[in-house]
């Protein structure tokens, strides 16, 4: 999975937002707000990694069980799919 190049992650104050850039500025209305964990996952997905590698990176970064990480990643990925941010 890989995030489209037309989305950029930015830190604004203590929050993270995903905004459209380039040609998507006309087609995508709004922004996506993320917490720190969401921003971490988004950055990894920009690199094009698959879910299993994403789970491993989350386990390395956060104190969470494999089951919880996997479930949270599934939820996050589904929300990003709904927003049509994947290539």
Tab-separated table of N, CA and C in Angstrom:
chain	number	residue	atom	x	y	z
A	1	UNK	N	0.837	-1.179	0.000
A	1	UNK	CA	0.000	0.000	0.000
A	1	UNK	C	0.879	1.238	0.000
A	2	UNK	N	0.446	2.207	-0.749
A	2	UNK	CA	1.207	3.450	-0.804
A	2	UNK	C	0.246	4.618	-0.918
A	3	UNK	N	0.549	5.649	-0.152
A	3	UNK	CA	-0.224	6.887	-0.188
A	3	UNK	C	0.079	7.605	-1.506
A	4	UNK	N	-0.946	8.192	-2.113
A	4	UNK	CA	-0.736	8.990	-3.320
A	4	UNK	C	0.244	10.121	-3.014
A	5	UNK	N	1.065	10.450	-3.983
A	5	UNK	CA	2.040	11.527	-3.813
A	5	UNK	C	1.373	12.884	-3.636
A	6	UNK	N	0.100	12.978	-3.953
A	6	UNK	CA	-0.612	14.258	-3.887
A	6	UNK	C	-1.160	14.572	-2.503
A	7	UNK	N	-0.701	13.852	-1.485
A	7	UNK	CA	-1.076	14.153	-0.106
A	7	UNK	C	0.186	14.419	0.706
A	8	UNK	N	0.123	15.452	1.534
A	8	UNK	CA	1.269	15.818	2.364
A	8	UNK	C	0.850	15.836	3.830
A	9	UNK	N	1.711	15.311	4.675
A	9	UNK	CA	1.504	15.326	6.119
A	9	UNK	C	2.221	16.533	6.691
A	10	UNK	N	1.498	17.318	7.490
A	10	UNK	CA	2.080	18.511	8.099
A	10	UNK	C	1.741	18.532	9.588
A	11	UNK	N	2.683	19.050	10.386
A	11	UNK	CA	2.431	19.252	11.806
A	11	UNK	C	2.026	20.710	11.991
A	12	UNK	N	0.880	20.904	12.629
A	12	UNK	CA	0.362	22.241	12.905
A	12	UNK	C	0.119	22.319	14.405
A	13	UNK	N	0.925	23.118	15.094
A	13	UNK	CA	0.883	23.205	16.560
A	13	UNK	C	1.132	21.800	17.114
A	14	UNK	N	0.183	21.259	17.872
A	14	UNK	CA	0.352	19.920	18.453
A	14	UNK	C	-0.424	18.858	17.690
A	15	UNK	N	-0.890	19.180	16.503
A	15	UNK	CA	-1.694	18.257	15.708
A	15	UNK	C	-1.018	17.966	14.382
A	16	UNK	N	-1.485	16.913	13.738
A	16	UNK	CA	-1.005	16.546	12.416
A	16	UNK	C	-2.183	16.586	11.451
A	17	UNK	N	-1.942	17.096	10.259
A	17	UNK	CA	-2.983	17.131	9.242
A	17	UNK	C	-2.419	16.621	7.922
A	18	UNK	N	-3.284	15.999	7.163
A	18	UNK	CA	-2.954	15.567	5.811
A	18	UNK	C	-3.726	16.485	4.876
A	19	UNK	N	-3.007	17.096	3.970
A	19	UNK	CA	-3.624	18.037	3.037
A	19	UNK	C	-3.314	17.619	1.598
A	20	UNK	N	-4.235	17.918	0.688
A	20	UNK	CA	-3.965	17.627	-0.716
A	20	UNK	C	-3.011	18.666	-1.289
A	21	UNK	N	-2.189	18.232	-2.208
A	21	UNK	CA	-1.288	19.135	-2.920
A	21	UNK	C	-1.402	18.833	-4.411
A	22	UNK	N	-0.791	19.662	-5.209
A	22	UNK	CA	-0.775	19.481	-6.667
A	22	UNK	C	-2.193	19.439	-7.225
A	23	UNK	N	-2.483	18.481	-8.084
A	23	UNK	CA	-3.776	18.423	-8.763
A	23	UNK	C	-4.930	18.065	-7.843
A	24	UNK	N	-4.656	17.439	-6.720
A	24	UNK	CA	-5.736	17.027	-5.815
A	24	UNK	C	-6.374	18.189	-5.066
A	25	UNK	N	-5.750	19.341	-5.072
A	25	UNK	CA	-6.333	20.470	-4.345
A	25	UNK	C	-7.700	20.832	-4.897
A	26	UNK	N	-7.963	20.522	-6.145
A	26	UNK	CA	-9.266	20.809	-6.733
A	26	UNK	C	-10.284	19.710	-6.461
A	27	UNK	N	-9.828	18.469	-6.282
A	27	UNK	CA	-10.729	17.332	-6.137
A	27	UNK	C	-11.012	16.922	-4.696
A	28	UNK	N	-10.120	17.216	-3.786
A	28	UNK	CA	-10.243	16.765	-2.397
A	28	UNK	C	-10.576	17.961	-1.525
A	29	UNK	N	-11.729	17.918	-0.908
A	29	UNK	CA	-12.148	19.026	-0.043
A	29	UNK	C	-11.841	18.705	1.405
A	30	UNK	N	-11.103	19.580	2.071
A	30	UNK	CA	-10.843	19.401	3.487
A	30	UNK	C	-9.455	18.885	3.790
A	31	UNK	N	-9.306	18.470	5.043
A	31	UNK	CA	-8.053	17.910	5.536
A	31	UNK	C	-8.373	16.677	6.359
A	32	UNK	N	-7.367	15.880	6.613
A	32	UNK	CA	-7.496	14.717	7.492
A	32	UNK	C	-6.686	15.025	8.744
A	33	UNK	N	-7.330	14.989	9.895
A	33	UNK	CA	-6.649	15.232	11.165
A	33	UNK	C	-6.158	13.910	11.735
A	34	UNK	N	-4.910	13.911	12.205
A	34	UNK	CA	-4.310	12.705	12.772
A	34	UNK	C	-3.682	13.007	14.122
A	35	UNK	N	-3.660	11.982	14.973
A	35	UNK	CA	-2.887	12.094	16.202
A	35	UNK	C	-1.463	11.623	15.905
A	36	UNK	N	-0.630	11.564	16.911
A	36	UNK	CA	0.772	11.176	16.718
A	36	UNK	C	0.911	9.782	16.118
A	37	UNK	N	0.102	8.836	16.598
A	37	UNK	CA	0.167	7.469	16.078
A	37	UNK	C	-0.288	7.425	14.626
A	38	UNK	N	-1.361	8.145	14.319
A	38	UNK	CA	-1.839	8.210	12.943
A	38	UNK	C	-0.793	8.805	12.019
A	39	UNK	N	-0.103	9.836	12.489
A	39	UNK	CA	0.954	10.460	11.688
A	39	UNK	C	2.091	9.466	11.457
A	40	UNK	N	2.447	8.711	12.490
A	40	UNK	CA	3.489	7.687	12.353
A	40	UNK	C	3.094	6.668	11.287
A	41	UNK	N	1.859	6.173	11.353
A	41	UNK	CA	1.391	5.185	10.384
A	41	UNK	C	1.338	5.786	8.977
A	42	UNK	N	0.867	7.020	8.870
A	42	UNK	CA	0.780	7.677	7.578
A	42	UNK	C	2.162	7.799	6.945
A	43	UNK	N	3.150	8.207	7.738
A	43	UNK	CA	4.517	8.329	7.224
A	43	UNK	C	5.038	6.991	6.706
A	44	UNK	N	4.731	5.924	7.425
A	44	UNK	CA	5.174	4.599	6.979
A	44	UNK	C	4.479	4.211	5.672
A	45	UNK	N	3.189	4.517	5.575
A	45	UNK	CA	2.443	4.181	4.365
A	45	UNK	C	2.883	5.017	3.167
A	46	UNK	N	3.426	6.183	3.406
A	46	UNK	CA	3.972	6.979	2.306
A	46	UNK	C	5.158	6.271	1.663
A	47	UNK	N	5.812	5.419	2.421
A	47	UNK	CA	6.959	4.654	1.918
A	47	UNK	C	6.529	3.412	1.143
A	48	UNK	N	5.235	3.091	1.236
A	48	UNK	CA	4.717	1.955	0.476
A	48	UNK	C	4.866	0.609	1.153
A	49	UNK	N	4.888	0.566	2.476
A	49	UNK	CA	5.052	-0.719	3.145
A	49	UNK	C	3.709	-1.440	3.276
A	50	UNK	N	3.775	-2.730	3.472
A	50	UNK	CA	2.579	-3.556	3.616
A	50	UNK	C	2.201	-3.694	5.088
A	51	UNK	N	1.022	-4.235	5.326
A	51	UNK	CA	0.466	-4.261	6.673
A	51	UNK	C	1.369	-4.981	7.679
A	52	UNK	N	1.892	-6.137	7.343
A	52	UNK	CA	2.705	-6.878	8.313
A	52	UNK	C	3.929	-6.086	8.754
A	53	UNK	N	4.571	-5.415	7.822
A	53	UNK	CA	5.717	-4.581	8.180
A	53	UNK	C	5.262	-3.395	9.024
A	54	UNK	N	4.084	-2.885	8.728
A	54	UNK	CA	3.521	-1.786	9.501
A	54	UNK	C	3.248	-2.216	10.942
A	55	UNK	N	2.733	-3.424	11.115
A	55	UNK	CA	2.503	-3.962	12.470
A	55	UNK	C	3.828	-4.050	13.216
A	56	UNK	N	4.860	-4.569	12.561
A	56	UNK	CA	6.167	-4.700	13.213
A	56	UNK	C	6.722	-3.339	13.627
A	57	UNK	N	6.598	-2.348	12.761
A	57	UNK	CA	7.094	-1.009	13.091
A	57	UNK	C	6.309	-0.408	14.254
A	58	UNK	N	5.006	-0.664	14.287
A	58	UNK	CA	4.195	-0.142	15.379
A	58	UNK	C	4.575	-0.815	16.704
A	59	UNK	N	4.860	-2.110	16.661
A	59	UNK	CA	5.288	-2.826	17.865
A	59	UNK	C	6.632	-2.310	18.363
A	60	UNK	N	7.505	-1.934	17.436
A	60	UNK	CA	8.809	-1.385	17.814
A	60	UNK	C	8.679	0.009	18.429
A	61	UNK	N	7.711	0.771	17.957
A	61	UNK	CA	7.570	2.175	18.357
A	61	UNK	C	6.693	2.376	19.598
A	62	UNK	N	5.663	1.525	19.753
A	62	UNK	CA	4.671	1.730	20.805
A	62	UNK	C	4.519	0.486	21.671
A	63	UNK	N	4.078	0.697	22.895
A	63	UNK	CA	3.813	-0.396	23.830
A	63	UNK	C	2.378	-0.866	23.611
A	64	UNK	N	2.224	-1.811	22.679
A	64	UNK	CA	0.906	-2.285	22.278
A	64	UNK	C	1.020	-3.758	21.908
A	65	UNK	N	-0.066	-4.509	22.076
A	65	UNK	CA	-0.043	-5.919	21.681
A	65	UNK	C	-0.166	-6.032	20.168
A	66	UNK	N	0.275	-7.159	19.653
A	66	UNK	CA	0.173	-7.407	18.214
A	66	UNK	C	-1.288	-7.339	17.758
A	67	UNK	N	-2.181	-7.909	18.541
A	67	UNK	CA	-3.598	-7.932	18.181
A	67	UNK	C	-4.176	-6.515	18.129
A	68	UNK	N	-3.852	-5.704	19.115
A	68	UNK	CA	-4.345	-4.326	19.164
A	68	UNK	C	-3.749	-3.518	18.011
A	69	UNK	N	-2.456	-3.680	17.762
A	69	UNK	CA	-1.814	-2.961	16.661
A	69	UNK	C	-2.462	-3.337	15.336
A	70	UNK	N	-2.680	-4.623	15.112
A	70	UNK	CA	-3.269	-5.085	13.863
A	70	UNK	C	-4.685	-4.541	13.682
A	71	UNK	N	-5.474	-4.586	14.736
A	71	UNK	CA	-6.854	-4.082	14.662
A	71	UNK	C	-6.870	-2.578	14.411
A	72	UNK	N	-6.018	-1.837	15.108
A	72	UNK	CA	-5.961	-0.383	14.928
A	72	UNK	C	-5.484	-0.021	13.520
A	73	UNK	N	-4.524	-0.757	13.000
A	73	UNK	CA	-4.028	-0.514	11.650
A	73	UNK	C	-5.120	-0.792	10.626
A	74	UNK	N	-5.872	-1.874	10.812
A	74	UNK	CA	-6.981	-2.171	9.902
A	74	UNK	C	-7.987	-1.023	9.872
A	75	UNK	N	-8.331	-0.521	11.039
A	75	UNK	CA	-9.271	0.598	11.137
A	75	UNK	C	-8.708	1.836	10.436
A	76	UNK	N	-7.444	2.134	10.680
A	76	UNK	CA	-6.792	3.290	10.083
A	76	UNK	C	-6.749	3.165	8.557
A	77	UNK	N	-6.359	2.011	8.062
A	77	UNK	CA	-6.279	1.782	6.623
A	77	UNK	C	-7.653	1.924	5.976
A	78	UNK	N	-8.679	1.391	6.619
A	78	UNK	CA	-10.034	1.501	6.064
A	78	UNK	C	-10.486	2.949	5.986
A	79	UNK	N	-10.148	3.746	6.987
A	79	UNK	CA	-10.510	5.161	6.946
A	79	UNK	C	-9.766	5.879	5.821
A	80	UNK	N	-8.507	5.533	5.617
A	80	UNK	CA	-7.750	6.137	4.522
A	80	UNK	C	-8.285	5.688	3.166
A	81	UNK	N	-8.717	4.430	3.073
A	81	UNK	CA	-9.333	3.954	1.823
A	81	UNK	C	-10.599	4.736	1.544
A	82	UNK	N	-11.400	4.974	2.571
A	82	UNK	CA	-12.628	5.757	2.399
A	82	UNK	C	-12.329	7.162	1.910
A	83	UNK	N	-11.190	7.713	2.327
A	83	UNK	CA	-10.791	9.059	1.903
A	83	UNK	C	-10.075	9.033	0.543
A	84	UNK	N	-9.860	7.843	-0.009
A	84	UNK	CA	-9.235	7.665	-1.327
A	84	UNK	C	-7.831	8.267	-1.397
A	85	UNK	N	-7.004	7.919	-0.410
A	85	UNK	CA	-5.636	8.454	-0.405
A	85	UNK	C	-4.593	7.467	-0.919
A	86	UNK	N	-5.001	6.237	-1.215
A	86	UNK	CA	-4.047	5.240	-1.702
A	86	UNK	C	-3.969	5.245	-3.226
A	87	UNK	N	-2.786	4.899	-3.742
A	87	UNK	CA	-2.591	4.782	-5.198
A	87	UNK	C	-3.403	3.617	-5.714
